[in-house]
Amino acid sequence: MSKLKNIIIRYWPYLLEGLFAVSFMAWSFRNNRFSLYVSLDYLSLLRGLFIGLTLFTIGKFLTQGFYWFLEVVHFDASHFISFIKVSLCDIWIHLWTALIEESFWRVILQTFILRGSLPGLISIAFLFAFTHKSQLISTGQWIDFLIFSFSLGIIYYLSHDYFAIVSVHFTRNMLIVYDTYCADTEQKS
C-alpha cells in the first residue's frame, strides 16, 4: 500500500493533467470542435525511438560533458532484464506520462488553443520545462530539457504524428531511468 501511496503522491500532477486532457478531448470530440487523426505505424515508432535516443545523447553531452562520449559503453542483456523486472511499474508510469503529457501539451495546447503558431510553440516549450523545474538542477539540464521540449513541439507541428512524439518522450524518459538504474547499481557494487 505504501508503494501505491508514494506513486500517487509523486505523480498527482500528471494524474490531474491526464484527467483534464481526457475530459477536454472528450468534450471537443463530442461537440465537433476538434478531430485527431491517429494512425499507429511502425515508422512513427522507429522515428520516435531514433529521435529519443538522439535527444538523450545530446542531454548526456550537455549535462556530463565531452568525456561521457569517451567512456566505453557496453550492453549487458542480463543487466537490462533485471532492470525490466525491477522497473516494470516505472515503465507503465512513463508510458502513461508520455501519452498524457503529449495529449495535453502538444495536441490540446499547441494545436487547439495556440493554433500551432511559432510564438505558441516557444511558449509551450518554456511552460513544459517550467512544470518540470523540480527535476532540473543544472543549467545543462535546463538547456537539455528546453531542446527536448522544443523538439517535441517542432516534430508535432511539422508531422502531426502523435505516436512519434509519444515514442520520443517515452524513449528519452526510459533511457534516463535506465541510465539512473545503471549508475545506482554500479555504486552499490
Short mmCIF file of N, CA and C in Angstrom, two decimals:
data_model
loop_
_atom_site.label_atom_id
_atom_site.label_comp_id
_atom_site.label_asym_id
_atom_site.label_seq_id
_atom_site.Cartn_x
_atom_site.Cartn_y
_atom_site.Cartn_z
N MET A 1 0.82 -1.20 0.00
CA MET A 1 0.00 0.00 0.00
C MET A 1 0.86 1.26 0.00
N SER A 2 1.99 1.22 0.68
CA SER A 2 2.83 2.41 0.77
C SER A 2 3.46 2.75 -0.59
N LYS A 3 3.75 1.72 -1.42
CA LYS A 3 4.30 1.99 -2.74
C LYS A 3 3.27 2.71 -3.61
N LEU A 4 2.01 2.27 -3.56
CA LEU A 4 0.95 2.93 -4.31
C LEU A 4 0.76 4.36 -3.83
N LYS A 5 0.82 4.57 -2.52
CA LYS A 5 0.68 5.91 -1.95
C LYS A 5 1.82 6.81 -2.42
N ASN A 6 3.05 6.29 -2.44
CA ASN A 6 4.20 7.06 -2.92
C ASN A 6 4.05 7.42 -4.40
N ILE A 7 3.53 6.47 -5.19
CA ILE A 7 3.32 6.74 -6.61
C ILE A 7 2.28 7.84 -6.79
N ILE A 8 1.19 7.77 -6.05
CA ILE A 8 0.14 8.80 -6.16
C ILE A 8 0.67 10.16 -5.73
N ILE A 9 1.43 10.20 -4.64
CA ILE A 9 1.99 11.47 -4.18
C ILE A 9 2.97 12.04 -5.20
N ARG A 10 3.78 11.16 -5.78
CA ARG A 10 4.80 11.61 -6.73
C ARG A 10 4.19 12.06 -8.06
N TYR A 11 3.13 11.37 -8.50
CA TYR A 11 2.62 11.61 -9.84
C TYR A 11 1.25 12.29 -9.87
N TRP A 12 0.80 12.89 -8.77
CA TRP A 12 -0.53 13.51 -8.77
C TRP A 12 -0.68 14.62 -9.81
N PRO A 13 0.36 15.43 -10.10
CA PRO A 13 0.14 16.45 -11.15
C PRO A 13 -0.15 15.82 -12.51
N TYR A 14 0.50 14.68 -12.79
CA TYR A 14 0.27 14.02 -14.07
C TYR A 14 -1.13 13.41 -14.12
N LEU A 15 -1.60 12.92 -12.99
CA LEU A 15 -2.95 12.37 -12.95
C LEU A 15 -3.98 13.47 -13.21
N LEU A 16 -3.78 14.65 -12.62
CA LEU A 16 -4.68 15.78 -12.88
C LEU A 16 -4.59 16.23 -14.34
N GLU A 17 -3.37 16.29 -14.85
CA GLU A 17 -3.15 16.66 -16.24
C GLU A 17 -3.87 15.67 -17.16
N GLY A 18 -3.77 14.39 -16.83
CA GLY A 18 -4.44 13.36 -17.62
C GLY A 18 -5.94 13.47 -17.57
N LEU A 19 -6.46 13.72 -16.40
CA LEU A 19 -7.90 13.88 -16.25
C LEU A 19 -8.40 15.07 -17.07
N PHE A 20 -7.66 16.18 -17.03
CA PHE A 20 -8.02 17.35 -17.82
C PHE A 20 -7.94 17.04 -19.31
N ALA A 21 -6.86 16.39 -19.74
CA ALA A 21 -6.67 16.09 -21.17
C ALA A 21 -7.78 15.20 -21.69
N VAL A 22 -8.09 14.14 -20.97
CA VAL A 22 -9.13 13.21 -21.41
C VAL A 22 -10.49 13.91 -21.42
N SER A 23 -10.79 14.69 -20.40
CA SER A 23 -12.08 15.40 -20.34
C SER A 23 -12.21 16.41 -21.47
N PHE A 24 -11.14 17.17 -21.71
CA PHE A 24 -11.17 18.19 -22.76
C PHE A 24 -11.32 17.56 -24.14
N MET A 25 -10.58 16.48 -24.38
CA MET A 25 -10.66 15.83 -25.69
C MET A 25 -12.03 15.20 -25.89
N ALA A 26 -12.61 14.61 -24.85
CA ALA A 26 -13.95 14.03 -24.96
C ALA A 26 -14.98 15.12 -25.27
N TRP A 27 -14.89 16.25 -24.59
CA TRP A 27 -15.80 17.36 -24.85
C TRP A 27 -15.61 17.88 -26.28
N SER A 28 -14.37 17.99 -26.72
CA SER A 28 -14.09 18.51 -28.06
C SER A 28 -14.61 17.59 -29.15
N PHE A 29 -14.40 16.28 -28.98
CA PHE A 29 -14.89 15.33 -29.97
C PHE A 29 -16.42 15.33 -30.01
N ARG A 30 -17.03 15.37 -28.85
CA ARG A 30 -18.49 15.32 -28.77
C ARG A 30 -19.11 16.55 -29.43
N ASN A 31 -18.48 17.71 -29.29
CA ASN A 31 -19.02 18.95 -29.84
C ASN A 31 -18.44 19.30 -31.21
N ASN A 32 -17.75 18.36 -31.84
CA ASN A 32 -17.18 18.55 -33.19
C ASN A 32 -16.27 19.76 -33.26
N ARG A 33 -15.55 20.04 -32.20
CA ARG A 33 -14.64 21.18 -32.19
C ARG A 33 -13.20 20.77 -32.50
N PHE A 34 -12.96 19.50 -32.48
CA PHE A 34 -11.58 19.06 -32.60
C PHE A 34 -11.57 17.63 -33.12
N SER A 35 -10.68 17.36 -34.05
CA SER A 35 -10.53 15.98 -34.51
C SER A 35 -9.04 15.64 -34.47
N LEU A 36 -8.76 14.43 -34.17
CA LEU A 36 -7.38 13.96 -34.07
C LEU A 36 -7.26 12.73 -34.93
N TYR A 37 -6.40 12.82 -35.93
CA TYR A 37 -6.16 11.66 -36.77
C TYR A 37 -5.00 10.89 -36.15
N VAL A 38 -5.29 9.70 -35.71
CA VAL A 38 -4.26 8.88 -35.06
C VAL A 38 -4.13 7.60 -35.85
N SER A 39 -2.93 7.35 -36.30
CA SER A 39 -2.65 6.12 -37.02
C SER A 39 -1.34 5.58 -36.50
N LEU A 40 -1.38 4.40 -35.95
CA LEU A 40 -0.18 3.79 -35.40
C LEU A 40 0.53 3.01 -36.50
N ASP A 41 1.72 3.44 -36.82
CA ASP A 41 2.53 2.68 -37.77
C ASP A 41 3.94 2.54 -37.21
N TYR A 42 4.65 1.58 -37.74
CA TYR A 42 5.98 1.28 -37.23
C TYR A 42 6.98 2.39 -37.53
N LEU A 43 6.78 3.10 -38.62
CA LEU A 43 7.69 4.19 -38.96
C LEU A 43 7.64 5.29 -37.90
N SER A 44 6.45 5.59 -37.38
CA SER A 44 6.32 6.59 -36.31
C SER A 44 7.09 6.16 -35.08
N LEU A 45 6.95 4.89 -34.71
CA LEU A 45 7.64 4.39 -33.53
C LEU A 45 9.15 4.37 -33.72
N LEU A 46 9.61 3.93 -34.90
CA LEU A 46 11.05 3.91 -35.16
C LEU A 46 11.63 5.32 -35.20
N ARG A 47 10.90 6.24 -35.83
CA ARG A 47 11.33 7.64 -35.86
C ARG A 47 11.43 8.18 -34.44
N GLY A 48 10.43 7.86 -33.62
CA GLY A 48 10.44 8.31 -32.23
C GLY A 48 11.58 7.71 -31.43
N LEU A 49 11.86 6.42 -31.63
CA LEU A 49 12.99 5.78 -30.94
C LEU A 49 14.31 6.44 -31.31
N PHE A 50 14.51 6.70 -32.60
CA PHE A 50 15.75 7.31 -33.06
C PHE A 50 15.91 8.73 -32.52
N ILE A 51 14.86 9.52 -32.62
CA ILE A 51 14.94 10.91 -32.13
C ILE A 51 15.08 10.93 -30.61
N GLY A 52 14.37 10.04 -29.91
CA GLY A 52 14.50 9.96 -28.45
C GLY A 52 15.92 9.61 -28.04
N LEU A 53 16.54 8.66 -28.73
CA LEU A 53 17.93 8.29 -28.46
C LEU A 53 18.87 9.46 -28.75
N THR A 54 18.62 10.17 -29.83
CA THR A 54 19.44 11.33 -30.18
C THR A 54 19.32 12.42 -29.13
N LEU A 55 18.10 12.72 -28.70
CA LEU A 55 17.90 13.75 -27.68
C LEU A 55 18.51 13.34 -26.34
N PHE A 56 18.43 12.06 -26.00
CA PHE A 56 19.07 11.56 -24.78
C PHE A 56 20.58 11.76 -24.85
N THR A 57 21.18 11.45 -26.01
CA THR A 57 22.63 11.61 -26.19
C THR A 57 23.03 13.08 -26.09
N ILE A 58 22.26 13.97 -26.68
CA ILE A 58 22.53 15.40 -26.57
C ILE A 58 22.45 15.83 -25.11
N GLY A 59 21.44 15.33 -24.40
CA GLY A 59 21.29 15.66 -22.99
C GLY A 59 22.46 15.18 -22.15
N LYS A 60 22.95 13.98 -22.43
CA LYS A 60 24.11 13.45 -21.70
C LYS A 60 25.34 14.33 -21.97
N PHE A 61 25.49 14.75 -23.20
CA PHE A 61 26.61 15.62 -23.55
C PHE A 61 26.50 16.96 -22.82
N LEU A 62 25.29 17.54 -22.76
CA LEU A 62 25.11 18.83 -22.10
C LEU A 62 25.28 18.75 -20.58
N THR A 63 24.88 17.63 -19.99
CA THR A 63 24.93 17.53 -18.53
C THR A 63 26.21 16.91 -18.01
N GLN A 64 26.87 16.05 -18.81
CA GLN A 64 28.07 15.38 -18.32
C GLN A 64 29.31 15.69 -19.12
N GLY A 65 29.19 16.45 -20.18
CA GLY A 65 30.34 16.90 -20.92
C GLY A 65 30.84 15.91 -21.96
N PHE A 66 31.96 16.28 -22.56
CA PHE A 66 32.52 15.52 -23.68
C PHE A 66 33.05 14.16 -23.25
N TYR A 67 33.54 14.04 -22.03
CA TYR A 67 34.17 12.79 -21.60
C TYR A 67 33.19 11.63 -21.51
N TRP A 68 31.91 11.93 -21.42
CA TRP A 68 30.92 10.87 -21.42
C TRP A 68 31.00 10.05 -22.71
N PHE A 69 31.31 10.74 -23.85
CA PHE A 69 31.40 10.05 -25.13
C PHE A 69 32.63 9.16 -25.21
N LEU A 70 33.63 9.45 -24.41
CA LEU A 70 34.86 8.66 -24.46
C LEU A 70 34.77 7.37 -23.64
N GLU A 71 33.78 7.28 -22.76
CA GLU A 71 33.62 6.07 -21.96
C GLU A 71 33.20 4.91 -22.87
N VAL A 72 33.65 3.74 -22.52
CA VAL A 72 33.25 2.56 -23.27
C VAL A 72 31.86 2.14 -22.78
N VAL A 73 30.92 2.13 -23.68
CA VAL A 73 29.57 1.76 -23.34
C VAL A 73 29.33 0.32 -23.82
N HIS A 74 28.93 -0.51 -22.92
CA HIS A 74 28.62 -1.89 -23.32
C HIS A 74 27.21 -2.23 -22.84
N PHE A 75 26.62 -3.16 -23.53
CA PHE A 75 25.26 -3.55 -23.21
C PHE A 75 25.29 -4.95 -22.63
N ASP A 76 24.74 -5.09 -21.45
CA ASP A 76 24.67 -6.38 -20.77
C ASP A 76 23.20 -6.79 -20.70
N ALA A 77 22.84 -7.86 -21.44
CA ALA A 77 21.45 -8.27 -21.53
C ALA A 77 20.88 -8.67 -20.17
N SER A 78 21.67 -9.35 -19.34
CA SER A 78 21.14 -9.77 -18.04
C SER A 78 20.88 -8.55 -17.14
N HIS A 79 21.72 -7.54 -17.26
CA HIS A 79 21.51 -6.30 -16.51
C HIS A 79 20.24 -5.61 -16.98
N PHE A 80 20.00 -5.60 -18.28
CA PHE A 80 18.81 -4.98 -18.83
C PHE A 80 17.55 -5.74 -18.39
N ILE A 81 17.61 -7.07 -18.38
CA ILE A 81 16.46 -7.87 -17.95
C ILE A 81 16.15 -7.61 -16.47
N SER A 82 17.20 -7.50 -15.65
CA SER A 82 16.94 -7.18 -14.23
C SER A 82 16.35 -5.79 -14.09
N PHE A 83 16.74 -4.86 -14.96
CA PHE A 83 16.15 -3.52 -14.95
C PHE A 83 14.66 -3.61 -15.28
N ILE A 84 14.29 -4.41 -16.28
CA ILE A 84 12.89 -4.56 -16.67
C ILE A 84 12.08 -5.12 -15.50
N LYS A 85 12.62 -6.14 -14.83
CA LYS A 85 11.91 -6.75 -13.70
C LYS A 85 11.70 -5.75 -12.56
N VAL A 86 12.73 -4.98 -12.26
CA VAL A 86 12.65 -4.03 -11.16
C VAL A 86 11.78 -2.82 -11.52
N SER A 87 11.82 -2.42 -12.76
CA SER A 87 11.20 -1.15 -13.18
C SER A 87 9.90 -1.32 -13.96
N LEU A 88 9.25 -2.45 -13.86
CA LEU A 88 8.03 -2.67 -14.64
C LEU A 88 6.97 -1.62 -14.34
N CYS A 89 6.83 -1.25 -13.09
CA CYS A 89 5.87 -0.21 -12.71
C CYS A 89 6.28 1.14 -13.33
N ASP A 90 7.57 1.46 -13.30
CA ASP A 90 8.05 2.71 -13.90
C ASP A 90 7.81 2.76 -15.39
N ILE A 91 7.92 1.62 -16.05
CA ILE A 91 7.70 1.59 -17.50
C ILE A 91 6.27 2.00 -17.81
N TRP A 92 5.31 1.45 -17.10
CA TRP A 92 3.91 1.80 -17.34
C TRP A 92 3.63 3.25 -16.96
N ILE A 93 4.22 3.70 -15.88
CA ILE A 93 4.02 5.10 -15.46
C ILE A 93 4.58 6.05 -16.51
N HIS A 94 5.77 5.75 -17.04
CA HIS A 94 6.36 6.64 -18.04
C HIS A 94 5.63 6.57 -19.39
N LEU A 95 5.07 5.42 -19.71
CA LEU A 95 4.26 5.34 -20.92
C LEU A 95 2.99 6.18 -20.76
N TRP A 96 2.33 6.04 -19.62
CA TRP A 96 1.14 6.83 -19.32
C TRP A 96 1.47 8.33 -19.31
N THR A 97 2.60 8.67 -18.69
CA THR A 97 3.02 10.07 -18.62
C THR A 97 3.24 10.64 -20.01
N ALA A 98 3.92 9.88 -20.88
CA ALA A 98 4.17 10.36 -22.24
C ALA A 98 2.85 10.54 -23.01
N LEU A 99 1.95 9.60 -22.87
CA LEU A 99 0.65 9.71 -23.56
C LEU A 99 -0.13 10.93 -23.09
N ILE A 100 -0.20 11.11 -21.77
CA ILE A 100 -0.99 12.22 -21.22
C ILE A 100 -0.32 13.56 -21.47
N GLU A 101 0.98 13.65 -21.21
CA GLU A 101 1.65 14.94 -21.40
C GLU A 101 1.60 15.39 -22.85
N GLU A 102 1.81 14.47 -23.78
CA GLU A 102 1.78 14.88 -25.18
C GLU A 102 0.35 15.21 -25.62
N SER A 103 -0.65 14.52 -25.07
CA SER A 103 -2.04 14.88 -25.37
C SER A 103 -2.33 16.30 -24.87
N PHE A 104 -1.85 16.61 -23.68
CA PHE A 104 -2.13 17.91 -23.08
C PHE A 104 -1.31 19.02 -23.75
N TRP A 105 0.02 18.85 -23.78
CA TRP A 105 0.90 19.94 -24.22
C TRP A 105 0.90 20.15 -25.73
N ARG A 106 0.99 19.08 -26.50
CA ARG A 106 1.09 19.25 -27.96
C ARG A 106 -0.29 19.27 -28.62
N VAL A 107 -1.12 18.28 -28.31
CA VAL A 107 -2.39 18.18 -29.03
C VAL A 107 -3.35 19.28 -28.59
N ILE A 108 -3.55 19.42 -27.28
CA ILE A 108 -4.55 20.39 -26.82
C ILE A 108 -4.00 21.81 -26.84
N LEU A 109 -2.92 22.07 -26.11
CA LEU A 109 -2.44 23.44 -26.01
C LEU A 109 -1.83 23.95 -27.30
N GLN A 110 -0.88 23.21 -27.86
CA GLN A 110 -0.17 23.70 -29.03
C GLN A 110 -1.05 23.77 -30.27
N THR A 111 -1.84 22.75 -30.51
CA THR A 111 -2.63 22.70 -31.73
C THR A 111 -3.98 23.40 -31.59
N PHE A 112 -4.70 23.05 -30.55
CA PHE A 112 -6.07 23.53 -30.44
C PHE A 112 -6.15 24.96 -29.91
N ILE A 113 -5.43 25.25 -28.85
CA ILE A 113 -5.55 26.57 -28.23
C ILE A 113 -4.65 27.60 -28.90
N LEU A 114 -3.38 27.25 -29.15
CA LEU A 114 -2.45 28.22 -29.73
C LEU A 114 -2.36 28.13 -31.25
N ARG A 115 -3.09 27.21 -31.84
CA ARG A 115 -3.18 27.04 -33.29
C ARG A 115 -1.83 26.83 -33.98
N GLY A 116 -0.86 26.27 -33.28
CA GLY A 116 0.41 25.90 -33.88
C GLY A 116 1.30 27.04 -34.30
N SER A 117 1.14 28.22 -33.73
CA SER A 117 1.98 29.35 -34.09
C SER A 117 3.37 29.19 -33.48
N LEU A 118 4.38 29.83 -34.09
CA LEU A 118 5.75 29.73 -33.58
C LEU A 118 5.89 30.33 -32.18
N PRO A 119 5.33 31.51 -31.90
CA PRO A 119 5.40 32.00 -30.52
C PRO A 119 4.70 31.06 -29.53
N GLY A 120 3.61 30.45 -29.96
CA GLY A 120 2.93 29.48 -29.11
C GLY A 120 3.79 28.26 -28.86
N LEU A 121 4.49 27.81 -29.89
CA LEU A 121 5.37 26.65 -29.76
C LEU A 121 6.49 26.94 -28.76
N ILE A 122 7.07 28.13 -28.85
CA ILE A 122 8.15 28.52 -27.93
C ILE A 122 7.62 28.65 -26.51
N SER A 123 6.45 29.27 -26.36
CA SER A 123 5.90 29.43 -25.01
C SER A 123 5.53 28.08 -24.40
N ILE A 124 5.03 27.14 -25.20
CA ILE A 124 4.73 25.80 -24.70
C ILE A 124 6.01 25.11 -24.26
N ALA A 125 7.10 25.28 -25.01
CA ALA A 125 8.38 24.66 -24.64
C ALA A 125 8.84 25.19 -23.28
N PHE A 126 8.74 26.50 -23.07
CA PHE A 126 9.15 27.07 -21.78
C PHE A 126 8.22 26.65 -20.65
N LEU A 127 6.92 26.65 -20.90
CA LEU A 127 5.96 26.21 -19.87
C LEU A 127 6.17 24.74 -19.50
N PHE A 128 6.41 23.91 -20.51
CA PHE A 128 6.65 22.49 -20.27
C PHE A 128 7.91 22.30 -19.42
N ALA A 129 8.95 23.06 -19.74
CA ALA A 129 10.18 22.98 -18.94
C ALA A 129 9.94 23.51 -17.53
N PHE A 130 9.20 24.59 -17.40
CA PHE A 130 8.94 25.17 -16.08
C PHE A 130 8.17 24.21 -15.18
N THR A 131 7.23 23.45 -15.76
CA THR A 131 6.48 22.50 -14.94
C THR A 131 7.33 21.33 -14.47
N HIS A 132 8.49 21.13 -15.10
CA HIS A 132 9.41 20.07 -14.70
C HIS A 132 10.62 20.62 -13.94
N LYS A 133 10.51 21.85 -13.44
CA LYS A 133 11.66 22.53 -12.83
C LYS A 133 12.24 21.79 -11.64
N SER A 134 11.44 21.02 -10.92
CA SER A 134 11.96 20.30 -9.76
C SER A 134 12.94 19.20 -10.17
N GLN A 135 12.87 18.75 -11.41
CA GLN A 135 13.76 17.72 -11.91
C GLN A 135 15.02 18.31 -12.56
N LEU A 136 15.02 19.61 -12.78
CA LEU A 136 16.12 20.26 -13.50
C LEU A 136 17.01 21.02 -12.51
N ILE A 137 18.21 20.52 -12.31
CA ILE A 137 19.09 21.09 -11.30
C ILE A 137 20.12 22.03 -11.92
N SER A 138 20.82 21.57 -12.93
CA SER A 138 21.91 22.36 -13.51
C SER A 138 21.44 23.11 -14.76
N THR A 139 22.26 24.04 -15.20
CA THR A 139 21.99 24.80 -16.43
C THR A 139 21.94 23.86 -17.62
N GLY A 140 22.84 22.88 -17.64
CA GLY A 140 22.85 21.90 -18.73
C GLY A 140 21.55 21.13 -18.81
N GLN A 141 20.97 20.80 -17.65
CA GLN A 141 19.68 20.09 -17.65
C GLN A 141 18.56 20.98 -18.17
N TRP A 142 18.60 22.28 -17.82
CA TRP A 142 17.59 23.20 -18.34
C TRP A 142 17.69 23.31 -19.86
N ILE A 143 18.91 23.47 -20.38
CA ILE A 143 19.11 23.58 -21.83
C ILE A 143 18.67 22.29 -22.51
N ASP A 144 19.06 21.16 -21.92
CA ASP A 144 18.67 19.86 -22.46
C ASP A 144 17.15 19.73 -22.52
N PHE A 145 16.47 20.11 -21.45
CA PHE A 145 15.02 19.96 -21.41
C PHE A 145 14.33 20.93 -22.36
N LEU A 146 14.87 22.13 -22.52
CA LEU A 146 14.29 23.06 -23.49
C LEU A 146 14.44 22.54 -24.92
N ILE A 147 15.60 21.96 -25.22
CA ILE A 147 15.81 21.37 -26.54
C ILE A 147 14.82 20.22 -26.76
N PHE A 148 14.68 19.38 -25.74
CA PHE A 148 13.73 18.26 -25.80
C PHE A 148 12.31 18.77 -26.03
N SER A 149 11.89 19.74 -25.25
CA SER A 149 10.53 20.27 -25.34
C SER A 149 10.28 20.95 -26.69
N PHE A 150 11.23 21.76 -27.12
CA PHE A 150 11.08 22.44 -28.40
C PHE A 150 11.08 21.43 -29.55
N SER A 151 11.90 20.38 -29.44
CA SER A 151 11.94 19.34 -30.48
C SER A 151 10.60 18.63 -30.59
N LEU A 152 10.00 18.31 -29.45
CA LEU A 152 8.67 17.67 -29.49
C LEU A 152 7.66 18.57 -30.18
N GLY A 153 7.71 19.87 -29.85
CA GLY A 153 6.79 20.82 -30.48
C GLY A 153 6.99 20.91 -31.99
N ILE A 154 8.24 20.97 -32.42
CA ILE A 154 8.55 21.06 -33.85
C ILE A 154 8.11 19.79 -34.58
N ILE A 155 8.42 18.63 -33.98
CA ILE A 155 8.04 17.36 -34.60
C ILE A 155 6.52 17.30 -34.78
N TYR A 156 5.79 17.67 -33.75
CA TYR A 156 4.33 17.62 -33.85
C TYR A 156 3.79 18.69 -34.81
N TYR A 157 4.41 19.85 -34.81
CA TYR A 157 3.99 20.92 -35.71
C TYR A 157 4.17 20.51 -37.17
N LEU A 158 5.28 19.87 -37.47
CA LEU A 158 5.58 19.50 -38.86
C LEU A 158 4.83 18.24 -39.32
N SER A 159 4.67 17.28 -38.42
CA SER A 159 4.12 15.99 -38.86
C SER A 159 2.72 15.68 -38.34
N HIS A 160 2.30 16.30 -37.26
CA HIS A 160 1.05 15.95 -36.57
C HIS A 160 0.99 14.45 -36.27
N ASP A 161 2.15 13.88 -36.00
CA ASP A 161 2.27 12.45 -35.73
C ASP A 161 2.32 12.24 -34.21
N TYR A 162 1.18 11.92 -33.65
CA TYR A 162 1.04 11.78 -32.20
C TYR A 162 1.93 10.67 -31.66
N PHE A 163 1.93 9.52 -32.33
CA PHE A 163 2.71 8.39 -31.81
C PHE A 163 4.21 8.62 -31.92
N ALA A 164 4.65 9.43 -32.87
CA ALA A 164 6.07 9.75 -32.95
C ALA A 164 6.51 10.55 -31.73
N ILE A 165 5.74 11.57 -31.34
CA ILE A 165 6.15 12.36 -30.18
C ILE A 165 6.01 11.59 -28.88
N VAL A 166 5.00 10.72 -28.80
CA VAL A 166 4.87 9.88 -27.61
C VAL A 166 6.05 8.93 -27.51
N SER A 167 6.47 8.34 -28.63
CA SER A 167 7.61 7.42 -28.57
C SER A 167 8.92 8.15 -28.30
N VAL A 168 9.08 9.39 -28.80
CA VAL A 168 10.26 10.20 -28.46
C VAL A 168 10.29 10.44 -26.96
N HIS A 169 9.18 10.88 -26.43
CA HIS A 169 9.07 11.21 -25.00
C HIS A 169 9.33 9.96 -24.14
N PHE A 170 8.66 8.85 -24.48
CA PHE A 170 8.82 7.62 -23.72
C PHE A 170 10.24 7.08 -23.82
N THR A 171 10.82 7.09 -25.01
CA THR A 171 12.19 6.58 -25.20
C THR A 171 13.18 7.38 -24.37
N ARG A 172 13.09 8.69 -24.43
CA ARG A 172 14.03 9.53 -23.68
C ARG A 172 13.85 9.31 -22.18
N ASN A 173 12.61 9.27 -21.71
CA ASN A 173 12.38 9.04 -20.27
C ASN A 173 12.94 7.70 -19.83
N MET A 174 12.68 6.65 -20.60
CA MET A 174 13.15 5.32 -20.20
C MET A 174 14.67 5.21 -20.27
N LEU A 175 15.30 5.90 -21.21
CA LEU A 175 16.77 5.89 -21.25
C LEU A 175 17.34 6.60 -20.02
N ILE A 176 16.69 7.66 -19.58
CA ILE A 176 17.13 8.34 -18.37
C ILE A 176 16.95 7.44 -17.15
N VAL A 177 15.81 6.74 -17.08
CA VAL A 177 15.57 5.82 -15.97
C VAL A 177 16.58 4.68 -15.99
N TYR A 178 16.86 4.15 -17.18
CA TYR A 178 17.84 3.06 -17.30
C TYR A 178 19.24 3.54 -16.94
N ASP A 179 19.59 4.73 -17.36
CA ASP A 179 20.89 5.30 -17.04
C ASP A 179 21.04 5.49 -15.53
N THR A 180 19.99 5.97 -14.89
CA THR A 180 20.00 6.13 -13.43
C THR A 180 20.11 4.78 -12.74
N TYR A 181 19.39 3.79 -13.25
CA TYR A 181 19.46 2.43 -12.69
C TYR A 181 20.88 1.88 -12.80
N CYS A 182 21.50 2.06 -13.96
CA CYS A 182 22.87 1.57 -14.15
C CYS A 182 23.84 2.28 -13.19
N ALA A 183 23.68 3.58 -13.02
CA ALA A 183 24.56 4.33 -12.11
C ALA A 183 24.35 3.87 -10.67
N ASP A 184 23.10 3.64 -10.28
CA ASP A 184 22.81 3.18 -8.91
C ASP A 184 23.38 1.79 -8.65
N THR A 185 23.20 0.87 -9.59
CA THR A 185 23.72 -0.49 -9.38
C THR A 185 25.24 -0.52 -9.43
N GLU A 186 25.82 0.40 -10.19
CA GLU A 186 27.29 0.48 -10.24
C GLU A 186 27.85 0.99 -8.91
N GLN A 187 27.15 1.95 -8.30
CA GLN A 187 27.59 2.47 -7.00
C GLN A 187 27.47 1.44 -5.91
N LYS A 188 26.43 0.59 -5.98
CA LYS A 188 26.23 -0.42 -4.95
C LYS A 188 27.27 -1.54 -5.01
N SER A 189 27.81 -1.77 -6.21
CA SER A 189 28.78 -2.87 -6.31
C SER A 189 30.21 -2.43 -6.16
#
